[in-house]
Short mmCIF file of C-alpha atoms in Angstrom, two decimals:
data_model
loop_
_atom_site.label_atom_id
_atom_site.label_comp_id
_atom_site.label_asym_id
_atom_site.label_seq_id
_atom_site.Cartn_x
_atom_site.Cartn_y
_atom_site.Cartn_z
CA MET F 2 3.11 -31.30 13.24
CA ASN F 3 1.03 -30.88 9.73
CA CYS F 4 3.37 -28.06 7.83
CA SER F 5 3.91 -30.64 4.88
CA LYS F 6 5.93 -28.03 2.81
CA LEU F 7 7.81 -27.12 6.14
CA HIS F 8 11.61 -26.58 4.37
CA LYS F 9 13.37 -25.29 7.03
CA LEU F 10 12.85 -25.29 11.22
CA ILE F 11 15.20 -23.05 13.15
CA LEU F 12 14.14 -22.94 16.45
CA ARG F 13 17.39 -22.80 18.59
CA ASN F 14 17.79 -20.54 21.52
CA ASN F 15 14.15 -20.61 22.86
CA ARG F 16 14.45 -22.59 26.00
CA PHE F 17 11.96 -25.53 25.15
CA SER F 18 12.05 -28.19 27.02
CA GLY F 19 10.45 -32.02 26.68
CA SER F 20 11.07 -34.44 24.03
CA ILE F 21 11.24 -34.55 19.92
CA PRO F 22 8.02 -36.04 19.06
CA SER F 23 8.27 -38.81 16.44
CA THR F 24 5.34 -37.15 14.42
CA ILE F 25 8.14 -34.54 13.15
CA VAL F 26 8.44 -37.34 10.34
CA ASN F 27 4.98 -35.92 8.91
CA LEU F 28 7.51 -32.95 7.63
CA GLN F 29 8.14 -34.63 4.35
CA GLU F 30 9.87 -31.33 2.79
CA LEU F 31 11.96 -30.86 5.72
CA GLY F 32 15.54 -30.30 4.68
CA TYR F 33 17.25 -28.43 7.81
CA LEU F 34 15.89 -28.84 11.52
CA ASP F 35 17.85 -26.42 14.23
CA LEU F 36 17.14 -27.72 17.74
CA SER F 37 20.06 -26.37 19.70
CA HIS F 38 20.94 -24.08 22.50
CA ASN F 39 17.52 -25.45 24.24
CA PHE F 40 16.38 -28.00 27.22
CA ILE F 41 15.07 -30.71 25.05
CA SER F 42 15.71 -33.88 26.89
CA GLY F 43 14.90 -37.73 26.09
CA LYS F 44 15.89 -39.73 23.06
CA ILE F 45 16.62 -38.81 19.42
CA PRO F 46 12.98 -39.90 17.80
CA SER F 47 14.39 -42.64 14.76
CA GLN F 48 12.03 -41.21 12.93
CA LEU F 49 14.01 -38.12 12.19
CA GLY F 50 15.69 -40.77 9.90
CA GLU F 51 12.62 -41.26 7.63
CA ILE F 52 12.58 -37.81 6.45
CA PRO F 53 13.94 -38.22 3.10
CA ARG F 54 14.91 -34.43 2.09
CA LEU F 55 16.58 -34.32 5.62
CA TYR F 56 20.58 -33.11 4.77
CA LYS F 57 21.09 -31.28 8.24
CA VAL F 58 20.27 -31.65 11.67
CA ASP F 59 21.84 -29.64 14.90
CA LEU F 60 20.71 -30.97 18.11
CA SER F 61 23.59 -29.26 20.51
CA MET F 62 23.12 -27.88 23.62
CA ASN F 63 20.57 -29.78 25.07
CA ASN F 64 20.02 -33.02 27.44
CA LEU F 65 19.30 -35.37 25.27
CA THR F 66 20.01 -39.06 26.34
CA GLY F 67 20.61 -43.03 24.68
CA THR F 68 22.22 -43.52 21.63
CA ILE F 69 21.72 -42.67 18.00
CA SER F 70 20.08 -45.23 16.01
CA GLY F 71 20.82 -46.43 12.67
CA PRO F 72 18.00 -44.57 10.51
CA ILE F 73 19.57 -41.14 12.25
CA ARG F 74 23.03 -41.74 10.59
CA LYS F 75 22.01 -41.40 7.25
CA VAL F 76 21.69 -37.74 8.19
CA PRO F 77 24.47 -36.32 5.80
CA ASP F 78 25.34 -33.42 8.50
CA LEU F 79 24.22 -34.28 12.39
CA ILE F 80 25.52 -32.06 15.29
CA VAL F 81 24.39 -33.72 18.56
CA SER F 82 27.50 -32.03 20.50
CA GLN F 83 27.41 -30.97 24.16
CA ASN F 84 24.45 -33.38 25.31
CA LYS F 85 24.38 -36.82 27.54
CA LEU F 86 24.52 -39.10 24.68
CA SER F 87 26.30 -42.58 25.56
CA SER F 88 29.48 -43.18 23.01
CA GLU F 89 27.93 -45.79 21.29
CA ASN F 90 27.08 -42.97 19.24
CA ALA F 91 30.22 -43.51 17.33
CA PRO F 92 29.59 -45.15 13.90
CA PRO F 93 31.41 -48.94 13.83
CA PRO F 94 35.14 -47.86 12.65
CA GLN F 95 34.80 -49.98 9.68
CA GLU F 96 32.84 -47.48 8.08
CA PHE F 97 32.91 -43.90 6.78
CA LYS F 98 30.32 -41.66 4.90
CA GLY F 99 31.44 -40.33 1.83
CA ASN F 100 30.41 -36.94 -0.20
CA LYS F 101 27.07 -38.81 -0.76
CA GLY F 102 26.40 -39.68 2.89
CA LYS F 103 26.31 -43.89 1.64
CA PRO F 104 28.57 -45.97 4.03
CA GLN F 105 31.80 -46.89 1.74
CA LYS F 106 33.80 -50.16 3.43
CA VAL F 107 37.70 -49.35 4.26
CA PRO F 108 40.19 -52.20 5.04
CA SER F 109 40.86 -51.73 8.64
CA ARG F 110 44.83 -52.33 8.13
CA LEU F 111 44.37 -49.45 5.54
CA VAL F 112 43.28 -47.28 8.27
CA VAL F 113 45.63 -48.64 10.84
CA ILE F 114 48.99 -47.66 8.51
CA ILE F 115 47.38 -43.96 6.93
CA LEU F 116 45.89 -42.50 9.73
CA PRO F 117 49.26 -42.20 12.15
CA ILE F 118 50.55 -40.42 9.16
CA VAL F 119 47.73 -37.90 8.00
CA LEU F 120 47.30 -37.21 11.73
CA LEU F 121 51.67 -36.55 12.35
CA LEU F 122 51.01 -34.04 8.71
CA ILE F 123 48.46 -32.44 10.39
CA LEU F 124 50.05 -31.38 13.83
CA VAL F 125 53.17 -30.28 11.24
CA CYS F 126 51.59 -28.19 9.51
CA ILE F 127 49.47 -26.78 12.55
CA PHE F 128 52.68 -25.95 14.71
CA THR F 129 54.79 -24.61 11.45
CA PHE F 130 51.28 -22.10 11.03
CA LEU F 131 51.46 -20.96 14.70
CA CYS F 132 55.11 -20.65 14.57
CA LEU F 133 54.99 -18.02 11.76
CA ARG F 134 51.55 -16.39 12.71
CA ARG F 135 53.17 -15.78 16.61
CA PRO F 136 53.20 -12.05 17.05
CA LYS F 137 56.28 -9.92 17.47
CA VAL F 138 56.02 -8.78 21.47
CA ARG F 139 58.04 -5.53 22.09
CA LYS F 140 61.71 -6.04 24.01
CA ALA F 141 61.47 -5.13 27.68
CA LYS F 142 63.37 -2.37 28.45
CA PRO F 143 66.07 -2.04 30.85
CA THR F 144 64.33 0.45 33.15
CA GLU F 145 61.38 -2.61 33.28
CA THR F 146 61.01 -4.30 36.75
CA LYS F 147 61.83 -8.30 36.52
CA LYS F 148 58.22 -8.55 36.95
CA THR F 149 57.88 -7.70 33.68
CA ARG F 150 60.39 -10.22 32.10
CA CYS F 151 59.53 -13.29 33.55
CA GLY F 152 58.77 -15.20 30.51
CA ASP F 153 58.15 -18.68 30.76
CA GLU F 154 57.73 -18.22 34.23
CA PHE F 155 54.27 -17.37 33.99
CA SER F 156 51.25 -19.98 32.83
CA VAL F 157 48.90 -18.22 30.21
CA TRP F 158 45.40 -19.81 28.90
CA ASN F 159 44.19 -16.93 27.01
CA TYR F 160 41.25 -16.10 24.11
CA ASP F 161 41.93 -17.39 20.72
CA GLY F 162 45.64 -18.61 22.11
CA ARG F 163 46.93 -15.35 20.15
CA ILE F 164 47.81 -13.59 23.04
CA THR F 165 50.71 -13.32 25.73
CA PHE F 166 51.27 -11.66 29.24
CA GLN F 167 54.08 -9.59 27.61
CA GLU F 168 51.53 -8.40 25.58
CA MET F 169 48.92 -7.54 28.20
CA ILE F 170 51.93 -5.43 29.99
CA VAL F 171 52.52 -3.42 27.01
CA ALA F 172 48.96 -2.58 26.41
CA THR F 173 48.52 -1.43 29.90
CA GLU F 174 52.11 -0.19 30.21
CA ASP F 175 52.74 -2.08 33.19
CA PHE F 176 49.45 -1.85 34.90
CA ASP F 177 49.68 2.14 34.68
CA ILE F 178 46.73 3.90 36.42
CA LYS F 179 45.86 5.87 33.28
CA TYR F 180 44.34 3.00 32.20
CA CYS F 181 42.63 1.91 35.38
CA ILE F 182 38.64 2.22 34.60
CA GLY F 183 37.62 0.94 37.99
CA THR F 184 38.91 -0.89 41.62
CA GLY F 185 36.43 -3.50 43.59
CA GLY F 186 37.00 -5.68 46.54
CA TYR F 187 38.95 -8.67 44.69
CA GLY F 188 40.75 -6.23 42.21
CA SER F 189 41.42 -3.39 39.90
CA VAL F 190 40.35 -3.53 36.22
CA TYR F 191 42.02 -2.03 33.74
CA ARG F 192 41.18 -1.18 30.01
CA ALA F 193 43.60 -3.22 27.29
CA GLN F 194 43.85 -2.85 23.80
CA LEU F 195 44.98 -5.57 21.31
CA PRO F 196 47.53 -5.92 18.88
CA SER F 197 44.63 -6.83 16.92
CA GLY F 198 42.92 -3.84 17.72
CA LYS F 199 40.17 -5.48 20.29
CA LYS F 200 39.08 -4.01 23.57
CA VAL F 201 39.30 -6.50 26.90
CA ALA F 202 39.38 -5.53 30.64
CA LEU F 203 41.96 -6.67 32.53
CA LYS F 204 41.02 -7.52 36.19
CA LYS F 205 44.15 -7.14 38.30
CA LEU F 206 43.20 -9.55 41.29
CA HIS F 207 43.93 -8.90 45.16
CA HIS F 208 45.61 -11.79 46.32
CA SER F 209 49.03 -13.03 47.99
CA GLU F 210 48.89 -16.93 47.62
CA THR F 211 51.92 -18.64 46.55
CA GLU F 212 51.14 -21.96 47.38
CA LEU F 213 51.55 -24.72 44.44
CA ALA F 214 48.04 -25.87 45.45
CA PHE F 215 46.51 -22.76 45.70
CA LEU F 216 47.57 -21.75 41.80
CA GLU F 217 46.40 -25.32 40.38
CA SER F 218 42.85 -24.54 42.23
CA PHE F 219 43.15 -21.02 41.22
CA GLN F 220 43.54 -22.49 37.38
CA THR F 221 41.17 -25.36 37.57
CA GLU F 222 38.64 -23.05 38.65
CA ALA F 223 39.21 -20.20 35.83
CA HIS F 224 39.56 -22.60 33.29
CA LEU F 225 35.99 -23.76 34.74
CA LEU F 226 34.16 -20.47 34.36
CA SER F 227 35.73 -19.73 31.05
CA GLN F 228 33.66 -22.16 29.87
CA ILE F 229 30.54 -20.18 30.57
CA ARG F 230 28.11 -19.00 27.88
CA HIS F 231 25.00 -16.89 28.41
CA ARG F 232 23.83 -13.65 26.64
CA ASN F 233 23.36 -11.73 29.96
CA ILE F 234 27.07 -12.94 31.14
CA VAL F 235 30.30 -10.82 30.77
CA LYS F 236 32.43 -13.06 28.72
CA LEU F 237 35.60 -14.83 30.70
CA TYR F 238 38.11 -15.01 27.81
CA GLY F 239 41.01 -16.41 29.87
CA PHE F 240 43.42 -15.73 32.65
CA CYS F 241 47.25 -15.00 33.78
CA LEU F 242 48.49 -16.81 36.60
CA HIS F 243 51.40 -16.07 38.52
CA LYS F 244 52.86 -16.30 42.00
CA LYS F 245 53.15 -12.75 42.58
CA CYS F 246 50.61 -11.52 39.70
CA MET F 247 47.21 -12.93 38.68
CA PHE F 248 44.86 -10.89 36.33
CA LEU F 249 41.53 -12.16 34.50
CA ILE F 250 40.51 -11.27 30.84
CA TYR F 251 37.25 -10.60 30.35
CA LYS F 252 35.16 -8.71 27.41
CA TYR F 253 35.15 -5.15 27.21
CA MET F 254 32.01 -3.09 28.11
CA ARG F 255 31.81 0.05 27.07
CA ARG F 256 29.41 1.88 29.30
CA GLY F 257 30.77 0.80 32.36
CA SER F 258 28.67 -0.23 35.32
CA LEU F 259 25.11 0.34 36.40
CA PHE F 260 26.42 2.04 39.40
CA CYS F 261 27.75 4.67 37.90
CA ILE F 262 25.30 5.39 35.26
CA LEU F 263 22.30 5.44 37.90
CA ARG F 264 24.46 8.28 39.74
CA ASN F 265 25.28 10.47 36.75
CA ASP F 266 21.53 12.45 36.06
CA ASP F 267 22.27 12.88 32.17
CA GLU F 268 23.11 8.84 31.64
CA ALA F 269 20.01 7.92 34.28
CA ILE F 270 17.84 10.06 31.82
CA ARG F 271 18.84 7.86 28.69
CA LEU F 272 17.91 4.78 31.05
CA ASP F 273 13.82 4.72 29.89
CA TRP F 274 11.73 2.56 31.73
CA THR F 275 11.91 -0.31 29.06
CA LYS F 276 15.55 -0.51 29.39
CA ARG F 277 15.28 -0.71 33.00
CA VAL F 278 12.70 -3.77 33.02
CA ASN F 279 14.96 -5.26 30.06
CA ILE F 280 18.15 -4.64 32.69
CA VAL F 281 16.10 -6.70 35.54
CA LYS F 282 15.29 -9.14 33.41
CA SER F 283 18.57 -10.07 31.94
CA MET F 284 19.99 -9.89 35.58
CA ALA F 285 17.15 -12.60 36.34
CA HIS F 286 17.89 -14.44 33.30
CA ALA F 287 21.79 -14.72 34.10
CA LEU F 288 21.71 -16.11 37.65
CA SER F 289 18.59 -18.57 36.74
CA TYR F 290 21.41 -19.81 34.62
CA LEU F 291 24.26 -19.95 37.09
CA HIS F 292 22.09 -21.18 39.73
CA CYS F 293 20.10 -23.87 38.22
CA ASP F 294 21.70 -24.83 34.52
CA CYS F 295 25.37 -25.15 35.61
CA ILE F 296 26.69 -28.00 37.14
CA PRO F 297 28.19 -27.39 39.63
CA SER F 298 25.81 -24.55 40.48
CA ILE F 299 27.83 -21.23 40.72
CA VAL F 300 27.03 -18.56 43.86
CA HIS F 301 27.80 -15.19 42.42
CA ARG F 302 28.55 -14.14 46.08
CA ASP F 303 28.79 -10.33 45.15
CA ILE F 304 25.82 -9.12 43.07
CA SER F 305 25.60 -5.08 43.06
CA SER F 306 24.95 -2.45 40.95
CA ASN F 307 28.63 -2.23 40.61
CA ASN F 308 28.82 -5.88 38.99
CA ILE F 309 26.04 -5.30 36.36
CA LEU F 310 27.84 -3.70 33.37
CA LEU F 311 26.04 -1.85 30.20
CA ASN F 312 27.58 -2.46 26.62
CA SER F 313 27.43 0.44 23.99
CA LYS F 314 23.24 -0.51 23.44
CA LEU F 315 22.44 -0.09 27.42
CA GLU F 316 21.59 -3.77 27.58
CA ALA F 317 22.71 -5.46 31.22
CA PHE F 318 25.19 -8.39 31.51
CA VAL F 319 26.42 -9.80 34.97
CA ALA F 320 29.97 -9.35 35.94
CA ASP F 321 32.72 -11.06 38.42
CA PHE F 322 30.78 -14.47 38.43
CA GLY F 323 32.50 -17.06 40.62
CA VAL F 324 35.24 -14.64 41.43
CA ALA F 325 35.00 -14.43 44.96
CA ARG F 326 35.34 -19.20 44.67
CA LEU F 327 37.57 -18.63 42.48
CA LEU F 328 39.96 -16.59 45.28
CA HIS F 329 38.84 -18.81 48.29
CA SER F 330 37.91 -22.25 46.42
CA ASP F 331 38.90 -24.07 49.58
CA SER F 332 35.83 -22.06 51.34
CA SER F 333 33.14 -24.53 50.24
CA ASN F 334 30.04 -22.50 51.00
CA ARG F 335 31.39 -20.49 53.62
CA THR F 336 32.54 -17.36 52.57
CA VAL F 337 35.79 -14.75 53.57
CA VAL F 338 34.51 -11.90 51.50
CA ALA F 339 31.13 -11.34 52.45
CA GLY F 340 30.38 -9.29 49.46
CA THR F 341 29.21 -5.02 48.95
CA HIS F 342 27.73 -3.20 52.20
CA GLY F 343 23.96 -2.63 51.20
CA TYR F 344 23.34 -5.86 48.97
CA ILE F 345 24.23 -8.29 51.91
CA ALA F 346 21.55 -11.06 52.49
CA PRO F 347 20.59 -10.63 56.51
CA GLU F 348 21.45 -13.88 57.52
CA LEU F 349 25.26 -14.09 56.25
CA ALA F 350 25.43 -11.44 59.53
CA TYR F 351 24.97 -14.73 61.79
CA THR F 352 25.61 -17.59 59.68
CA MET F 353 28.44 -16.55 57.36
CA VAL F 354 26.94 -19.60 54.83
CA LEU F 355 26.39 -18.46 51.41
CA THR F 356 23.77 -20.22 49.23
CA GLU F 357 21.93 -19.06 45.99
CA LYS F 358 19.06 -17.33 48.21
CA CYS F 359 22.00 -14.74 49.33
CA ASP F 360 22.05 -14.25 44.99
CA VAL F 361 18.45 -13.76 45.12
CA TYR F 362 18.61 -11.31 47.79
CA SER F 363 21.27 -9.37 46.22
CA PHE F 364 19.27 -9.36 42.94
CA GLY F 365 15.82 -7.76 44.98
CA VAL F 366 18.68 -4.92 46.15
CA VAL F 367 19.26 -4.10 42.71
CA ALA F 368 16.70 -4.53 41.02
CA LEU F 369 14.82 -2.19 43.08
CA GLU F 370 18.15 0.54 42.79
CA VAL F 371 17.50 0.32 38.77
CA LEU F 372 13.53 1.52 39.89
CA MET F 373 14.20 4.00 42.46
CA GLY F 374 16.85 5.13 40.58
CA ARG F 375 18.99 5.28 43.94
CA HIS F 376 19.87 2.55 46.30
CA PRO F 377 16.90 1.80 48.51
CA GLY F 378 18.64 2.12 51.80
CA ASP F 379 16.11 2.21 54.76
CA LEU F 380 13.25 0.78 52.74
CA LEU F 381 15.19 -2.46 52.69
CA SER F 382 14.57 -2.68 57.04
CA SER F 383 10.99 -1.35 56.92
CA VAL F 384 8.56 0.41 54.74
CA ASN F 385 5.38 2.45 55.71
CA PRO F 386 2.71 1.04 53.79
CA LYS F 387 0.83 3.50 52.85
CA ILE F 388 3.87 4.67 50.34
CA MET F 389 2.52 3.97 46.08
CA LEU F 390 4.80 2.47 44.01
CA ILE F 391 4.74 5.55 41.84
CA ASP F 392 6.35 7.36 44.81
CA LEU F 393 9.24 4.92 44.45
CA LEU F 394 9.78 5.33 40.87
CA ASP F 395 13.40 7.19 39.70
CA GLN F 396 11.82 10.69 39.05
CA ARG F 397 14.26 11.75 36.51
CA VAL F 398 12.70 9.49 33.79
CA PRO F 399 9.05 10.25 32.79
CA SER F 400 6.40 8.11 34.60
CA PRO F 401 4.89 5.71 32.05
CA ILE F 402 1.44 6.62 32.41
CA ASP F 403 0.09 6.32 29.21
CA ASP F 404 1.77 2.90 28.21
CA GLN F 405 -0.16 0.21 29.72
CA THR F 406 2.64 -2.43 28.37
CA VAL F 407 5.65 -1.13 29.92
CA ILE F 408 3.25 -0.29 33.50
CA GLN F 409 2.52 -3.88 33.05
CA ASP F 410 6.37 -4.66 33.45
CA ILE F 411 6.86 -2.99 36.06
CA ILE F 412 4.20 -3.75 38.38
CA LEU F 413 5.24 -7.56 37.42
CA VAL F 414 9.27 -6.20 38.62
CA SER F 415 8.02 -4.65 41.82
CA LYS F 416 6.52 -7.87 43.00
CA ILE F 417 9.24 -10.19 41.95
CA VAL F 418 11.47 -7.57 43.72
CA PHE F 419 9.31 -7.50 47.40
CA ALA F 420 9.63 -11.45 47.14
CA CYS F 421 13.31 -11.88 46.60
CA LEU F 422 14.03 -9.34 49.92
CA ARG F 423 12.06 -11.45 52.14
CA SER F 424 14.23 -11.90 55.26
CA LYS F 425 13.57 -15.53 55.53
CA PRO F 426 15.38 -17.10 52.51
CA THR F 427 13.52 -20.48 52.35
CA SER F 428 10.61 -17.12 51.45
CA ARG F 429 13.14 -16.00 48.56
CA PRO F 430 12.05 -17.37 44.84
CA MET F 431 14.95 -18.67 43.04
CA GLN F 432 16.05 -16.82 40.15
CA ARG F 433 14.02 -19.55 38.34
CA VAL F 434 11.29 -16.32 38.71
CA SER F 435 13.45 -15.39 34.88
CA GLN F 436 10.75 -17.79 33.50
CA GLU F 437 7.67 -15.58 34.64
CA PHE F 438 9.68 -12.70 32.84
CA LEU F 439 9.47 -15.25 29.25
CA VAL F 440 6.25 -16.78 29.29
CA ARG F 441 3.69 -14.60 31.73
CA LYS F 442 2.54 -11.02 31.98
CA THR F 443 0.95 -10.04 35.25
CA ALA F 444 -2.89 -8.72 35.62
CA LEU F 445 -3.15 -5.27 36.21
CA GLU F 446 -5.32 -4.75 39.00
CA LYS F 447 -5.74 -1.10 39.57
CA PRO F 448 -5.45 1.33 36.50
CA ALA F 449 -2.97 3.34 37.27
CA LEU F 450 0.23 3.39 39.11
CA GLN F 451 -0.53 6.53 41.70
CA GLU F 452 -3.23 3.56 43.13
CA ILE F 453 -0.92 0.78 43.90
CA SER F 454 0.34 0.44 47.03
CA ILE F 455 3.69 -1.03 48.15
CA SER F 456 2.21 -3.04 50.70
CA GLU F 457 -0.22 -4.81 47.60
CA LEU F 458 3.13 -5.44 45.97
CA ARG F 459 4.48 -7.67 49.03
CA ASN F 460 1.57 -9.87 49.60
CA GLN F 461 1.06 -10.11 46.02
CA GLY F 462 4.57 -11.28 45.22
CA MET F 463 4.75 -15.05 45.71
CA TYR F 464 1.97 -16.87 44.26
CA LEU F 465 4.51 -15.79 40.88
CA ILE F 466 7.44 -17.81 42.17
CA ASP F 467 6.90 -21.06 44.21
CA GLN F 468 6.36 -23.15 41.06
CA TYR F 469 10.06 -21.79 38.98
CA ASP F 470 12.36 -23.18 42.24
CA CYS F 471 15.13 -25.09 40.42
#
């Protein structure tokens, strides 16, 4: 911490871990410190409050513990949400901070009288605003079914609280086939445009449960999944819940599924090797988050190229996370929905027990599919040890023979892929292999892809992974 003239230090979203060093007090000119969205642990050092020019500190979305000491409370704008700090963090109720951050005494009796009145006025204003801004909804026509006119019978939790079930029916013309953009094991997906002009994807779920216990469980699980935030996971905005109709509301992904793109020659050519490596990295980061950073951890249960969606920039996002658990929440780690044929871990055939290792195997299949441009098929069960890596790569894309950085990435991905496809579950890496993509490059042992065999990649893969388990 020798940057004595530093005014701003912004290090958010970098997956940093460890504690905040007390030597930060040496940054005497520091005014703005942002360490949010990392994995920083330990206590907040009291030395932060001794930096004279510090006016804003953002420590949200970390693993900080303990309490906020007196000196730290002097920071005018201190953000510590989404940490493990105790309730003692709050300042004494007899004081509040004025515009200049100086404590001012407030008579407790006056607070008791004025505070309820202020809160009541705020609630009245909010209620009035929401009533005035409520969008007008088209009235149901006489030809519409009873389902489309259920009104208050539907329980809707939705994005920004501004859309209703009726608006979804209008946007899809009662789920007309012309709006359907895909069908899977859990339901059909429809494209819908909201009155605001925003496009969303609706996944209408195939389920016939009518018990109240299931509906309550569904609502709890769906609300939990809606709290997930990750750059490589499709955002779940909300859900509509009814005994006869349930659908999830997702962010719309313009380019559709990886499965469809790889099977279209024109689209597949646009996926050069840099984009393909980034797709595998994005998948690894997303599954690492679901397995290791969510509490409780989330097993996807159905990783396949159909559930990897791409946006307009051909960036990859994992979709349908937790849907199997959501529909069968009473099944614990035993599965009723076995996943997609061709991507299922071999142990499920005789154990029917789903763990993170099953997701890891499915990830390996999809990653190999990205490299090959097609499903690996029989290569999963047996492979000729003399096959060279370059013979497996998608021939529709020019071979990266002159780009050493891309070659290095392809070799690293290949090593991790074959480690993930091991038949013994305990020998597969957890998705913490995403750390390998972030912090390290594998050394090239041979000068060209033509000289690297599949058997070599299988033998070299395991040393990369042991230290990255959750």
